[in-house]
């Protein structure tokens, strides 16, 4: 029998409940090649000097700086070429006053030398080097330990390991890295779902949420474990959830969370564990649930892709980051609404896109995957607010760790061959906002879009410049030509709701 949502808890209470039940991450060692995106568990103290030797930072000649004091462009100083230093080799020569050694960027500095004359300011002639510019002691030399010295703390616990930090670890020779490990199991439910790559039978759709949620888990620094699609059958679902509880620190399941007769996650949780809440006062995300399975926290996300990712951002992401102990939080960007926004008066997380500082809604409904593709993040609209004026300052919680590229041009318009050709011809420089002709004009007038592609009888309007225009053939497709001809006679009603007198 369907269950009714008698009581919806506030989002803030739901967030605190999830935070309270998530376990702290444990330390684990992972290969350096897999450490990117993880949170560092221990401080990293250098056991070596970086660099481990004094090296040339320019191609040129290693010299004694005092030998070059008199060097001028029109009066070169002559030094004897004592030899060359090969890359990756210990020098077999040393430099005395009046001598020079040829070096490459990164090669060791031979004993006795204290500076490097750049190749641009010198010239080799047989065994003589002509120096045309003076250098000071240590010029163009990176001293041993000048980057990181032995015993120095290079990285601290809680650091998010990004490419820069990975480079530091590699420079220190770290093959294994101590990180905070949180295993998050991700699964979707529904007999209508099929894994990507399989043929779609009638009435079935591809599983979206497993992959979007797992990617979001990885963005937070945790390790996603893929469990695929759980069948809508109680015993099978119970066994799958029990397996996840035995292997994961946190369980995320999307779908089957509502109160319909076919939705059973809440029933399974009530039977095998502890259902703590079911339903939050949030749009989208009302059917969200949370409970424990064998002591492991389990968050049930809505089945619609936009709803699932929104609830993940509001509830799961803060809890995962807190459990990992990372200092970094999700990124946000300040902006202002390009146009007015109406809401239902309850707290809403609205999917939006960013165009510079302008923020525009992209919400086509929770079931639309193109809402996700066109969204840069969400804005939090408090309960009780039913209308936001254009120009209202807002904070956008970004879905990704990177901010939208301000150099990308935004083009508003309907799907067409023209737009496809434009996007394919210049990959990465153009972003398309799917919109009808009226909305495309609004986006252009509001400053959201840089360009608009309008299909219609008169695409011109004041304040806009037509860059290119062309003709398009339009027609009607009908199953039976005879029926179509009869339907289009003036004054005759058309079958299937086709307006009478459509063509005259």
GROMACS .gro file of C-alpha atoms in nm:
model
  504
    1UNK     CA    1   0.000   0.000   0.000
    2UNK     CA    2   0.143   0.343  -0.089
    3UNK     CA    3   0.286   0.543   0.198
    4UNK     CA    4   0.203   0.910   0.253
    5UNK     CA    5   0.458   1.174   0.346
    6UNK     CA    6   0.297   1.298   0.668
    7UNK     CA    7   0.602   1.485   0.792
    8UNK     CA    8   0.882   1.641   0.589
    9UNK     CA    9   1.192   1.738   0.785
   10UNK     CA   10   1.389   2.056   0.704
   11UNK     CA   11   1.700   2.026   0.488
   12UNK     CA   12   1.928   2.155   0.764
   13UNK     CA   13   1.806   1.885   1.003
   14UNK     CA   14   1.853   1.617   0.737
   15UNK     CA   15   2.207   1.743   0.673
   16UNK     CA   16   2.297   1.730   1.043
   17UNK     CA   17   2.158   1.375   1.074
   18UNK     CA   18   2.367   1.250   0.782
   19UNK     CA   19   2.678   1.425   0.917
   20UNK     CA   20   2.623   1.272   1.259
   21UNK     CA   21   2.610   0.914   1.130
   22UNK     CA   22   2.894   0.913   0.878
   23UNK     CA   23   3.209   0.744   1.013
   24UNK     CA   24   3.549   0.911   1.002
   25UNK     CA   25   3.767   0.799   0.713
   26UNK     CA   26   4.050   0.557   0.781
   27UNK     CA   27   4.408   0.587   0.663
   28UNK     CA   28   4.520   0.376   0.368
   29UNK     CA   29   4.819   0.367   0.137
   30UNK     CA   30   4.763   0.409  -0.236
   31UNK     CA   31   5.006   0.423  -0.530
   32UNK     CA   32   5.109   0.773  -0.633
   33UNK     CA   33   4.942   0.715  -0.971
   34UNK     CA   34   4.603   0.677  -0.795
   35UNK     CA   35   4.642   0.949  -0.532
   36UNK     CA   36   4.501   1.240  -0.734
   37UNK     CA   37   4.177   1.368  -0.582
   38UNK     CA   38   4.242   1.199  -0.247
   39UNK     CA   39   4.285   1.367   0.092
   40UNK     CA   40   4.627   1.334   0.254
   41UNK     CA   41   4.617   1.140   0.582
   42UNK     CA   42   4.960   1.224   0.724
   43UNK     CA   43   5.212   1.503   0.695
   44UNK     CA   44   5.483   1.444   0.438
   45UNK     CA   45   5.835   1.517   0.565
   46UNK     CA   46   6.111   1.528   0.306
   47UNK     CA   47   6.382   1.265   0.345
   48UNK     CA   48   6.594   1.429   0.076
   49UNK     CA   49   6.698   1.770  -0.052
   50UNK     CA   50   6.513   1.887  -0.362
   51UNK     CA   51   6.706   1.932  -0.577
   52UNK     CA   52   6.960   1.693  -0.435
   53UNK     CA   53   7.250   1.883  -0.593
   54UNK     CA   54   7.325   2.233  -0.718
   55UNK     CA   55   7.217   2.245  -1.081
   56UNK     CA   56   7.217   2.482  -1.374
   57UNK     CA   57   6.889   2.661  -1.437
   58UNK     CA   58   7.001   2.775  -1.784
   59UNK     CA   59   7.206   2.640  -2.071
   60UNK     CA   60   7.550   2.801  -2.072
   61UNK     CA   61   7.887   2.784  -1.900
   62UNK     CA   62   7.966   2.726  -1.532
   63UNK     CA   63   8.223   2.983  -1.414
   64UNK     CA   64   8.360   3.169  -1.113
   65UNK     CA   65   8.157   3.489  -1.090
   66UNK     CA   66   8.463   3.699  -1.004
   67UNK     CA   67   8.622   3.603  -1.337
   68UNK     CA   68   8.341   3.782  -1.526
   69UNK     CA   69   8.346   4.119  -1.350
   70UNK     CA   70   8.515   4.294  -1.645
   71UNK     CA   71   8.301   4.126  -1.913
   72UNK     CA   72   8.123   4.362  -2.154
   73UNK     CA   73   7.939   4.323  -2.484
   74UNK     CA   74   8.223   4.500  -2.667
   75UNK     CA   75   8.502   4.365  -2.446
   76UNK     CA   76   8.465   3.993  -2.381
   77UNK     CA   77   8.648   3.803  -2.108
   78UNK     CA   78   8.829   3.491  -2.233
   79UNK     CA   79   8.811   3.170  -2.025
   80UNK     CA   80   8.957   2.828  -2.096
   81UNK     CA   81   8.696   2.557  -2.169
   82UNK     CA   82   8.777   2.283  -1.917
   83UNK     CA   83   8.515   2.039  -2.047
   84UNK     CA   84   8.146   1.953  -2.056
   85UNK     CA   85   7.906   1.821  -1.790
   86UNK     CA   86   7.665   1.552  -1.916
   87UNK     CA   87   7.304   1.544  -1.792
   88UNK     CA   88   7.247   1.293  -1.512
   89UNK     CA   89   7.620   1.243  -1.455
   90UNK     CA   90   7.853   1.353  -1.176
   91UNK     CA   91   8.107   1.603  -1.314
   92UNK     CA   92   8.453   1.459  -1.363
   93UNK     CA   93   8.605   1.806  -1.377
   94UNK     CA   94   8.641   2.098  -1.138
   95UNK     CA   95   8.668   2.467  -1.221
   96UNK     CA   96   8.955   2.694  -1.124
   97UNK     CA   97   8.996   3.067  -1.182
   98UNK     CA   98   9.009   3.142  -1.554
   99UNK     CA   99   8.817   2.828  -1.654
  100UNK     CA  100   8.461   2.742  -1.763
  101UNK     CA  101   8.260   2.422  -1.817
  102UNK     CA  102   7.970   2.379  -2.059
  103UNK     CA  103   7.644   2.288  -1.880
  104UNK     CA  104   7.282   2.221  -1.978
  105UNK     CA  105   6.969   2.315  -1.788
  106UNK     CA  106   6.940   2.066  -1.500
  107UNK     CA  107   7.296   1.936  -1.508
  108UNK     CA  108   7.517   1.934  -1.196
  109UNK     CA  109   7.743   2.229  -1.127
  110UNK     CA  110   8.109   2.122  -1.119
  111UNK     CA  111   8.313   2.190  -0.807
  112UNK     CA  112   8.464   2.538  -0.796
  113UNK     CA  113   8.198   2.708  -1.010
  114UNK     CA  114   7.952   2.946  -0.844
  115UNK     CA  115   7.754   3.089  -1.139
  116UNK     CA  116   7.635   3.012  -1.491
  117UNK     CA  117   7.673   3.246  -1.787
  118UNK     CA  118   7.377   3.203  -2.023
  119UNK     CA  119   7.454   3.071  -2.370
  120UNK     CA  120   7.311   3.396  -2.513
  121UNK     CA  121   7.584   3.598  -2.339
  122UNK     CA  122   7.877   3.376  -2.433
  123UNK     CA  123   8.046   3.209  -2.728
  124UNK     CA  124   8.269   2.901  -2.755
  125UNK     CA  125   8.560   2.917  -2.994
  126UNK     CA  126   8.750   2.590  -2.977
  127UNK     CA  127   8.881   2.557  -2.622
  128UNK     CA  128   8.812   2.926  -2.544
  129UNK     CA  129   8.485   3.071  -2.407
  130UNK     CA  130   8.414   3.442  -2.464
  131UNK     CA  131   8.194   3.592  -2.190
  132UNK     CA  132   8.019   3.922  -2.278
  133UNK     CA  133   7.820   3.983  -1.960
  134UNK     CA  134   7.918   3.968  -1.591
  135UNK     CA  135   7.732   3.733  -1.356
  136UNK     CA  136   7.700   3.740  -0.980
  137UNK     CA  137   7.758   3.449  -0.745
  138UNK     CA  138   7.474   3.188  -0.760
  139UNK     CA  139   7.324   3.345  -1.075
  140UNK     CA  140   7.144   3.084  -1.289
  141UNK     CA  141   7.212   2.814  -1.027
  142UNK     CA  142   6.947   2.633  -0.823
  143UNK     CA  143   7.120   2.534  -0.502
  144UNK     CA  144   7.077   2.192  -0.342
  145UNK     CA  145   6.774   2.193  -0.109
  146UNK     CA  146   6.656   2.534  -0.229
  147UNK     CA  147   6.316   2.393  -0.329
  148UNK     CA  148   6.259   2.149  -0.041
  149UNK     CA  149   6.521   2.082   0.222
  150UNK     CA  150   6.585   1.758   0.412
  151UNK     CA  151   6.351   1.735   0.715
  152UNK     CA  152   6.111   2.001   0.586
  153UNK     CA  153   5.734   1.937   0.601
  154UNK     CA  154   5.626   1.949   0.238
  155UNK     CA  155   5.253   1.871   0.272
  156UNK     CA  156   5.012   1.865   0.566
  157UNK     CA  157   4.726   1.627   0.659
  158UNK     CA  158   4.392   1.722   0.506
  159UNK     CA  159   4.546   1.850   0.184
  160UNK     CA  160   4.348   1.776  -0.131
  161UNK     CA  161   4.593   1.608  -0.367
  162UNK     CA  162   4.571   1.784  -0.701
  163UNK     CA  163   4.827   1.792  -0.984
  164UNK     CA  164   5.053   2.039  -0.799
  165UNK     CA  165   5.065   1.824  -0.486
  166UNK     CA  166   5.118   1.508  -0.691
  167UNK     CA  167   5.421   1.679  -0.841
  168UNK     CA  168   5.563   1.751  -0.494
  169UNK     CA  169   5.515   1.388  -0.391
  170UNK     CA  170   5.686   1.268  -0.707
  171UNK     CA  171   5.978   1.506  -0.645
  172UNK     CA  172   6.018   1.352  -0.299
  173UNK     CA  173   6.023   1.001  -0.444
  174UNK     CA  174   5.698   0.890  -0.279
  175UNK     CA  175   5.584   0.567  -0.446
  176UNK     CA  176   5.299   0.513  -0.198
  177UNK     CA  177   5.089   0.791  -0.043
  178UNK     CA  178   4.897   0.782   0.289
  179UNK     CA  179   4.544   0.904   0.220
  180UNK     CA  180   4.212   0.915   0.399
  181UNK     CA  181   3.998   0.640   0.255
  182UNK     CA  182   3.619   0.643   0.250
  183UNK     CA  183   3.452   0.374   0.040
  184UNK     CA  184   3.115   0.485  -0.094
  185UNK     CA  185   2.893   0.225  -0.258
  186UNK     CA  186   2.678   0.357  -0.545
  187UNK     CA  187   2.379   0.181  -0.699
  188UNK     CA  188   2.059   0.256  -0.887
  189UNK     CA  189   1.727   0.074  -0.861
  190UNK     CA  190   1.462  -0.002  -1.118
  191UNK     CA  191   1.364  -0.281  -1.355
  192UNK     CA  192   1.338  -0.016  -1.627
  193UNK     CA  193   1.711   0.056  -1.616
  194UNK     CA  194   1.975  -0.089  -1.846
  195UNK     CA  195   2.354  -0.053  -1.825
  196UNK     CA  196   2.508   0.176  -2.089
  197UNK     CA  197   2.620  -0.025  -2.390
  198UNK     CA  198   2.333  -0.273  -2.387
  199UNK     CA  199   2.048  -0.257  -2.641
  200UNK     CA  200   1.739  -0.084  -2.504
  201UNK     CA  201   1.418  -0.284  -2.493
  202UNK     CA  202   1.082  -0.107  -2.508
  203UNK     CA  203   1.007   0.089  -2.192
  204UNK     CA  204   1.367   0.086  -2.065
  205UNK     CA  205   1.620   0.366  -2.021
  206UNK     CA  206   1.991   0.375  -1.952
  207UNK     CA  207   2.120   0.402  -1.597
  208UNK     CA  208   2.236   0.760  -1.547
  209UNK     CA  209   2.260   0.805  -1.172
  210UNK     CA  210   2.518   0.536  -1.096
  211UNK     CA  211   2.771   0.718  -1.311
  212UNK     CA  212   2.690   1.080  -1.223
  213UNK     CA  213   2.680   1.007  -0.849
  214UNK     CA  214   2.998   0.796  -0.858
  215UNK     CA  215   3.177   1.079  -1.040
  216UNK     CA  216   3.052   1.326  -0.779
  217UNK     CA  217   3.179   1.096  -0.502
  218UNK     CA  218   3.524   1.093  -0.661
  219UNK     CA  219   3.514   1.474  -0.688
  220UNK     CA  220   3.473   1.487  -0.309
  221UNK     CA  221   3.789   1.279  -0.258
  222UNK     CA  222   3.620   0.949  -0.168
  223UNK     CA  223   3.645   0.618  -0.351
  224UNK     CA  224   3.327   0.515  -0.535
  225UNK     CA  225   3.242   0.146  -0.561
  226UNK     CA  226   3.003   0.059  -0.844
  227UNK     CA  227   2.722  -0.185  -0.766
  228UNK     CA  228   2.517  -0.125  -1.079
  229UNK     CA  229   2.142  -0.174  -1.093
  230UNK     CA  230   1.945  -0.332  -0.808
  231UNK     CA  231   1.625  -0.511  -0.912
  232UNK     CA  232   1.287  -0.401  -0.778
  233UNK     CA  233   1.243  -0.719  -0.579
  234UNK     CA  234   1.262  -0.714  -0.201
  235UNK     CA  235   1.476  -1.018  -0.135
  236UNK     CA  236   1.729  -0.935  -0.408
  237UNK     CA  237   1.745  -0.574  -0.291
  238UNK     CA  238   1.790  -0.683   0.070
  239UNK     CA  239   2.082  -0.909  -0.026
  240UNK     CA  240   2.246  -0.638  -0.239
  241UNK     CA  241   2.218  -0.377   0.036
  242UNK     CA  242   2.358  -0.620   0.292
  243UNK     CA  243   2.656  -0.684   0.065
  244UNK     CA  244   2.713  -0.310   0.025
  245UNK     CA  245   2.694  -0.261   0.402
  246UNK     CA  246   2.967  -0.520   0.447
  247UNK     CA  247   3.201  -0.359   0.193
  248UNK     CA  248   3.136   0.016   0.217
  249UNK     CA  249   3.151   0.299   0.468
  250UNK     CA  250   2.858   0.484   0.310
  251UNK     CA  251   2.579   0.361   0.081
  252UNK     CA  252   2.414   0.573  -0.189
  253UNK     CA  253   2.114   0.430  -0.372
  254UNK     CA  254   1.900   0.622  -0.620
  255UNK     CA  255   1.541   0.550  -0.713
  256UNK     CA  256   1.263   0.356  -0.542
  257UNK     CA  257   1.259   0.612  -0.259
  258UNK     CA  258   0.915   0.762  -0.312
  259UNK     CA  259   0.590   0.648  -0.153
  260UNK     CA  260   0.437   0.455  -0.442
  261UNK     CA  261   0.340   0.089  -0.433
  262UNK     CA  262   0.646  -0.006  -0.639
  263UNK     CA  263   0.892   0.192  -0.428
  264UNK     CA  264   1.050  -0.037  -0.173
  265UNK     CA  265   1.381   0.101  -0.044
  266UNK     CA  266   1.208   0.250   0.260
  267UNK     CA  267   1.031  -0.082   0.321
  268UNK     CA  268   1.356  -0.277   0.302
  269UNK     CA  269   1.528  -0.031   0.535
  270UNK     CA  270   1.245  -0.056   0.786
  271UNK     CA  271   1.264  -0.435   0.777
  272UNK     CA  272   1.642  -0.486   0.791
  273UNK     CA  273   1.771  -0.174   0.958
  274UNK     CA  274   1.674   0.162   1.094
  275UNK     CA  275   1.485   0.417   0.882
  276UNK     CA  276   1.570   0.752   1.039
  277UNK     CA  277   1.386   0.988   0.805
  278UNK     CA  278   1.185   0.964   0.484
  279UNK     CA  279   1.098   1.290   0.314
  280UNK     CA  280   1.256   1.635   0.329
  281UNK     CA  281   1.099   1.973   0.264
  282UNK     CA  282   1.298   2.044  -0.049
  283UNK     CA  283   1.241   2.080  -0.421
  284UNK     CA  284   1.369   1.873  -0.589
  285UNK     CA  285   1.434   1.593  -0.342
  286UNK     CA  286   1.118   1.543  -0.139
  287UNK     CA  287   1.134   1.157  -0.132
  288UNK     CA  288   1.492   1.145   0.002
  289UNK     CA  289   1.545   0.893   0.283
  290UNK     CA  290   1.820   0.800   0.526
  291UNK     CA  291   1.876   0.502   0.752
  292UNK     CA  292   2.124   0.247   0.878
  293UNK     CA  293   2.197  -0.104   0.750
  294UNK     CA  294   2.409  -0.308   0.989
  295UNK     CA  295   2.528   0.022   1.130
  296UNK     CA  296   2.629   0.159   0.790
  297UNK     CA  297   2.465   0.486   0.679
  298UNK     CA  298   2.246   0.458   0.369
  299UNK     CA  299   2.116   0.762   0.181
  300UNK     CA  300   1.833   0.705  -0.065
  301UNK     CA  301   1.839   0.959  -0.348
  302UNK     CA  302   1.547   1.037  -0.580
  303UNK     CA  303   1.546   0.860  -0.915
  304UNK     CA  304   1.537   1.165  -1.140
  305UNK     CA  305   1.893   1.258  -1.240
  306UNK     CA  306   1.874   1.628  -1.152
  307UNK     CA  307   1.707   1.552  -0.819
  308UNK     CA  308   1.965   1.286  -0.737
  309UNK     CA  309   2.265   1.510  -0.804
  310UNK     CA  310   2.105   1.804  -0.624
  311UNK     CA  311   2.038   1.602  -0.310
  312UNK     CA  312   2.388   1.456  -0.329
  313UNK     CA  313   2.530   1.809  -0.336
  314UNK     CA  314   2.314   1.916  -0.040
  315UNK     CA  315   2.349   1.610   0.186
  316UNK     CA  316   2.610   1.358   0.077
  317UNK     CA  317   2.890   1.589  -0.041
  318UNK     CA  318   2.921   1.788   0.285
  319UNK     CA  319   2.914   1.464   0.487
  320UNK     CA  320   3.180   1.296   0.272
  321UNK     CA  321   3.410   1.598   0.291
  322UNK     CA  322   3.364   1.618   0.668
  323UNK     CA  323   3.436   1.247   0.709
  324UNK     CA  324   3.755   1.286   0.507
  325UNK     CA  325   3.857   1.579   0.723
  326UNK     CA  326   3.955   1.787   0.424
  327UNK     CA  327   3.981   2.161   0.460
  328UNK     CA  328   3.846   2.219   0.111
  329UNK     CA  329   3.476   2.265   0.050
  330UNK     CA  330   3.272   2.274  -0.265
  331UNK     CA  331   3.332   2.571  -0.491
  332UNK     CA  332   3.084   2.854  -0.525
  333UNK     CA  333   3.054   3.155  -0.751
  334UNK     CA  334   2.878   3.487  -0.692
  335UNK     CA  335   2.639   3.620  -0.953
  336UNK     CA  336   2.308   3.792  -1.013
  337UNK     CA  337   1.988   3.668  -1.172
  338UNK     CA  338   1.955   3.752  -1.540
  339UNK     CA  339   1.577   3.738  -1.518
  340UNK     CA  340   1.304   3.697  -1.260
  341UNK     CA  341   1.238   3.357  -1.101
  342UNK     CA  342   0.912   3.226  -0.954
  343UNK     CA  343   0.903   2.939  -0.703
  344UNK     CA  344   0.643   2.749  -0.504
  345UNK     CA  345   0.737   2.901  -0.169
  346UNK     CA  346   0.915   2.597  -0.026
  347UNK     CA  347   1.290   2.563  -0.012
  348UNK     CA  348   1.420   2.495  -0.360
  349UNK     CA  349   1.755   2.407  -0.512
  350UNK     CA  350   1.732   2.552  -0.862
  351UNK     CA  351   1.965   2.427  -1.135
  352UNK     CA  352   2.129   2.723  -1.307
  353UNK     CA  353   2.391   2.813  -1.564
  354UNK     CA  354   2.651   3.089  -1.548
  355UNK     CA  355   2.733   3.347  -1.813
  356UNK     CA  356   2.995   3.573  -1.661
  357UNK     CA  357   2.822   3.707  -1.351
  358UNK     CA  358   2.474   3.643  -1.492
  359UNK     CA  359   2.282   3.344  -1.354
  360UNK     CA  360   1.998   3.186  -1.550
  361UNK     CA  361   1.769   2.886  -1.476
  362UNK     CA  362   1.820   2.574  -1.688
  363UNK     CA  363   1.568   2.354  -1.510
  364UNK     CA  364   1.362   2.149  -1.758
  365UNK     CA  365   1.232   1.924  -1.482
  366UNK     CA  366   1.399   1.670  -1.256
  367UNK     CA  367   1.368   1.396  -1.517
  368UNK     CA  368   1.556   1.584  -1.787
  369UNK     CA  369   1.920   1.484  -1.831
  370UNK     CA  370   1.984   1.799  -2.038
  371UNK     CA  371   1.917   1.998  -1.721
  372UNK     CA  372   2.233   1.840  -1.581
  373UNK     CA  373   2.432   1.897  -1.899
  374UNK     CA  374   2.339   2.265  -1.912
  375UNK     CA  375   2.378   2.338  -1.541
  376UNK     CA  376   2.688   2.478  -1.374
  377UNK     CA  377   2.545   2.446  -1.024
  378UNK     CA  378   2.249   2.524  -0.800
  379UNK     CA  379   2.118   2.821  -0.605
  380UNK     CA  380   1.948   2.780  -0.269
  381UNK     CA  381   1.610   2.959  -0.260
  382UNK     CA  382   1.480   2.976   0.101
  383UNK     CA  383   1.133   2.862   0.203
  384UNK     CA  384   0.873   3.139   0.189
  385UNK     CA  385   1.032   3.311  -0.111
  386UNK     CA  386   0.799   3.295  -0.411
  387UNK     CA  387   0.957   3.554  -0.640
  388UNK     CA  388   1.310   3.675  -0.709
  389UNK     CA  389   1.361   3.985  -0.920
  390UNK     CA  390   1.611   4.014  -1.203
  391UNK     CA  391   1.941   4.141  -1.067
  392UNK     CA  392   1.904   3.967  -0.730
  393UNK     CA  393   2.252   3.865  -0.600
  394UNK     CA  394   2.285   3.487  -0.562
  395UNK     CA  395   2.555   3.235  -0.471
  396UNK     CA  396   2.593   2.939  -0.707
  397UNK     CA  397   2.715   2.613  -0.554
  398UNK     CA  398   2.910   2.466  -0.843
  399UNK     CA  399   2.868   2.102  -0.943
  400UNK     CA  400   3.230   2.074  -1.055
  401UNK     CA  401   3.559   2.171  -0.894
  402UNK     CA  402   3.629   2.404  -1.182
  403UNK     CA  403   3.448   2.724  -1.264
  404UNK     CA  404   3.289   2.778  -1.609
  405UNK     CA  405   3.528   2.920  -1.867
  406UNK     CA  406   3.442   3.290  -1.915
  407UNK     CA  407   3.592   3.279  -2.266
  408UNK     CA  408   3.326   3.035  -2.388
  409UNK     CA  409   3.057   3.190  -2.608
  410UNK     CA  410   2.696   3.110  -2.517
  411UNK     CA  411   2.454   3.062  -2.803
  412UNK     CA  412   2.080   3.034  -2.736
  413UNK     CA  413   1.856   2.857  -2.983
  414UNK     CA  414   1.676   2.540  -3.083
  415UNK     CA  415   1.856   2.225  -3.192
  416UNK     CA  416   1.943   2.254  -3.558
  417UNK     CA  417   2.200   2.141  -3.812
  418UNK     CA  418   2.344   2.494  -3.805
  419UNK     CA  419   2.412   2.479  -3.431
  420UNK     CA  420   2.560   2.131  -3.459
  421UNK     CA  421   2.797   2.246  -3.735
  422UNK     CA  422   2.903   2.549  -3.530
  423UNK     CA  423   2.970   2.341  -3.219
  424UNK     CA  424   3.158   2.071  -3.411
  425UNK     CA  425   3.363   2.322  -3.610
  426UNK     CA  426   3.508   2.493  -3.302
  427UNK     CA  427   3.515   2.235  -3.021
  428UNK     CA  428   3.514   2.388  -2.674
  429UNK     CA  429   3.461   2.753  -2.770
  430UNK     CA  430   3.082   2.741  -2.800
  431UNK     CA  431   2.820   2.638  -2.546
  432UNK     CA  432   2.460   2.595  -2.657
  433UNK     CA  433   2.158   2.683  -2.442
  434UNK     CA  434   1.858   2.500  -2.587
  435UNK     CA  435   1.576   2.753  -2.610
  436UNK     CA  436   1.283   2.836  -2.833
  437UNK     CA  437   1.285   3.154  -3.044
  438UNK     CA  438   1.117   3.373  -2.780
  439UNK     CA  439   1.337   3.253  -2.493
  440UNK     CA  440   1.648   3.280  -2.712
  441UNK     CA  441   1.564   3.646  -2.775
  442UNK     CA  442   1.513   3.702  -2.403
  443UNK     CA  443   1.850   3.543  -2.322
  444UNK     CA  444   2.020   3.768  -2.578
  445UNK     CA  445   1.845   4.083  -2.452
  446UNK     CA  446   1.926   3.998  -2.089
  447UNK     CA  447   2.293   3.950  -2.172
  448UNK     CA  448   2.296   3.580  -2.086
  449UNK     CA  449   2.368   3.469  -2.442
  450UNK     CA  450   2.631   3.613  -2.674
  451UNK     CA  451   2.449   3.487  -2.983
  452UNK     CA  452   2.098   3.367  -3.067
  453UNK     CA  453   1.986   3.132  -3.343
  454UNK     CA  454   1.625   3.216  -3.432
  455UNK     CA  455   1.407   3.015  -3.669
  456UNK     CA  456   1.100   3.204  -3.784
  457UNK     CA  457   0.947   3.432  -4.046
  458UNK     CA  458   1.107   3.754  -3.912
  459UNK     CA  459   1.417   3.701  -3.698
  460UNK     CA  460   1.504   4.075  -3.682
  461UNK     CA  461   1.436   4.298  -3.382
  462UNK     CA  462   1.561   4.629  -3.250
  463UNK     CA  463   1.898   4.628  -3.079
  464UNK     CA  464   2.024   4.308  -3.241
  465UNK     CA  465   2.255   4.267  -3.537
  466UNK     CA  466   2.200   3.983  -3.784
  467UNK     CA  467   2.534   3.811  -3.848
  468UNK     CA  468   2.402   3.549  -4.088
  469UNK     CA  469   2.063   3.443  -4.219
  470UNK     CA  470   1.936   3.180  -4.456
  471UNK     CA  471   1.624   3.002  -4.573
  472UNK     CA  472   1.484   2.683  -4.427
  473UNK     CA  473   1.228   2.450  -4.582
  474UNK     CA  474   0.954   2.337  -4.343
  475UNK     CA  475   0.687   2.077  -4.395
  476UNK     CA  476   0.441   1.836  -4.235
  477UNK     CA  477   0.490   1.465  -4.188
  478UNK     CA  478   0.175   1.252  -4.193
  479UNK     CA  479   0.116   0.876  -4.206
  480UNK     CA  480  -0.148   0.889  -4.481
  481UNK     CA  481  -0.119   1.151  -4.755
  482UNK     CA  482  -0.488   1.123  -4.849
  483UNK     CA  483  -0.598   1.182  -4.491
  484UNK     CA  484  -0.362   1.480  -4.467
  485UNK     CA  485  -0.502   1.641  -4.782
  486UNK     CA  486  -0.855   1.600  -4.655
  487UNK     CA  487  -0.768   1.729  -4.311
  488UNK     CA  488  -0.622   2.051  -4.446
  489UNK     CA  489  -0.932   2.157  -4.642
  490UNK     CA  490  -1.057   2.489  -4.499
  491UNK     CA  491  -1.325   2.448  -4.234
  492UNK     CA  492  -1.273   2.076  -4.184
  493UNK     CA  493  -1.154   1.951  -3.842
  494UNK     CA  494  -0.838   1.748  -3.861
  495UNK     CA  495  -0.793   1.406  -3.701
  496UNK     CA  496  -0.572   1.380  -3.395
  497UNK     CA  497  -0.622   1.743  -3.293
  498UNK     CA  498  -0.467   1.907  -3.602
  499UNK     CA  499  -0.612   2.258  -3.615
  500UNK     CA  500  -0.869   2.322  -3.889
  501UNK     CA  501  -0.763   2.560  -4.161
  502UNK     CA  502  -0.395   2.514  -4.072
  503UNK     CA  503  -0.303   2.585  -4.431
  504UNK     CA  504  -0.514   2.783  -4.674
   0.00000   0.00000   0.00000
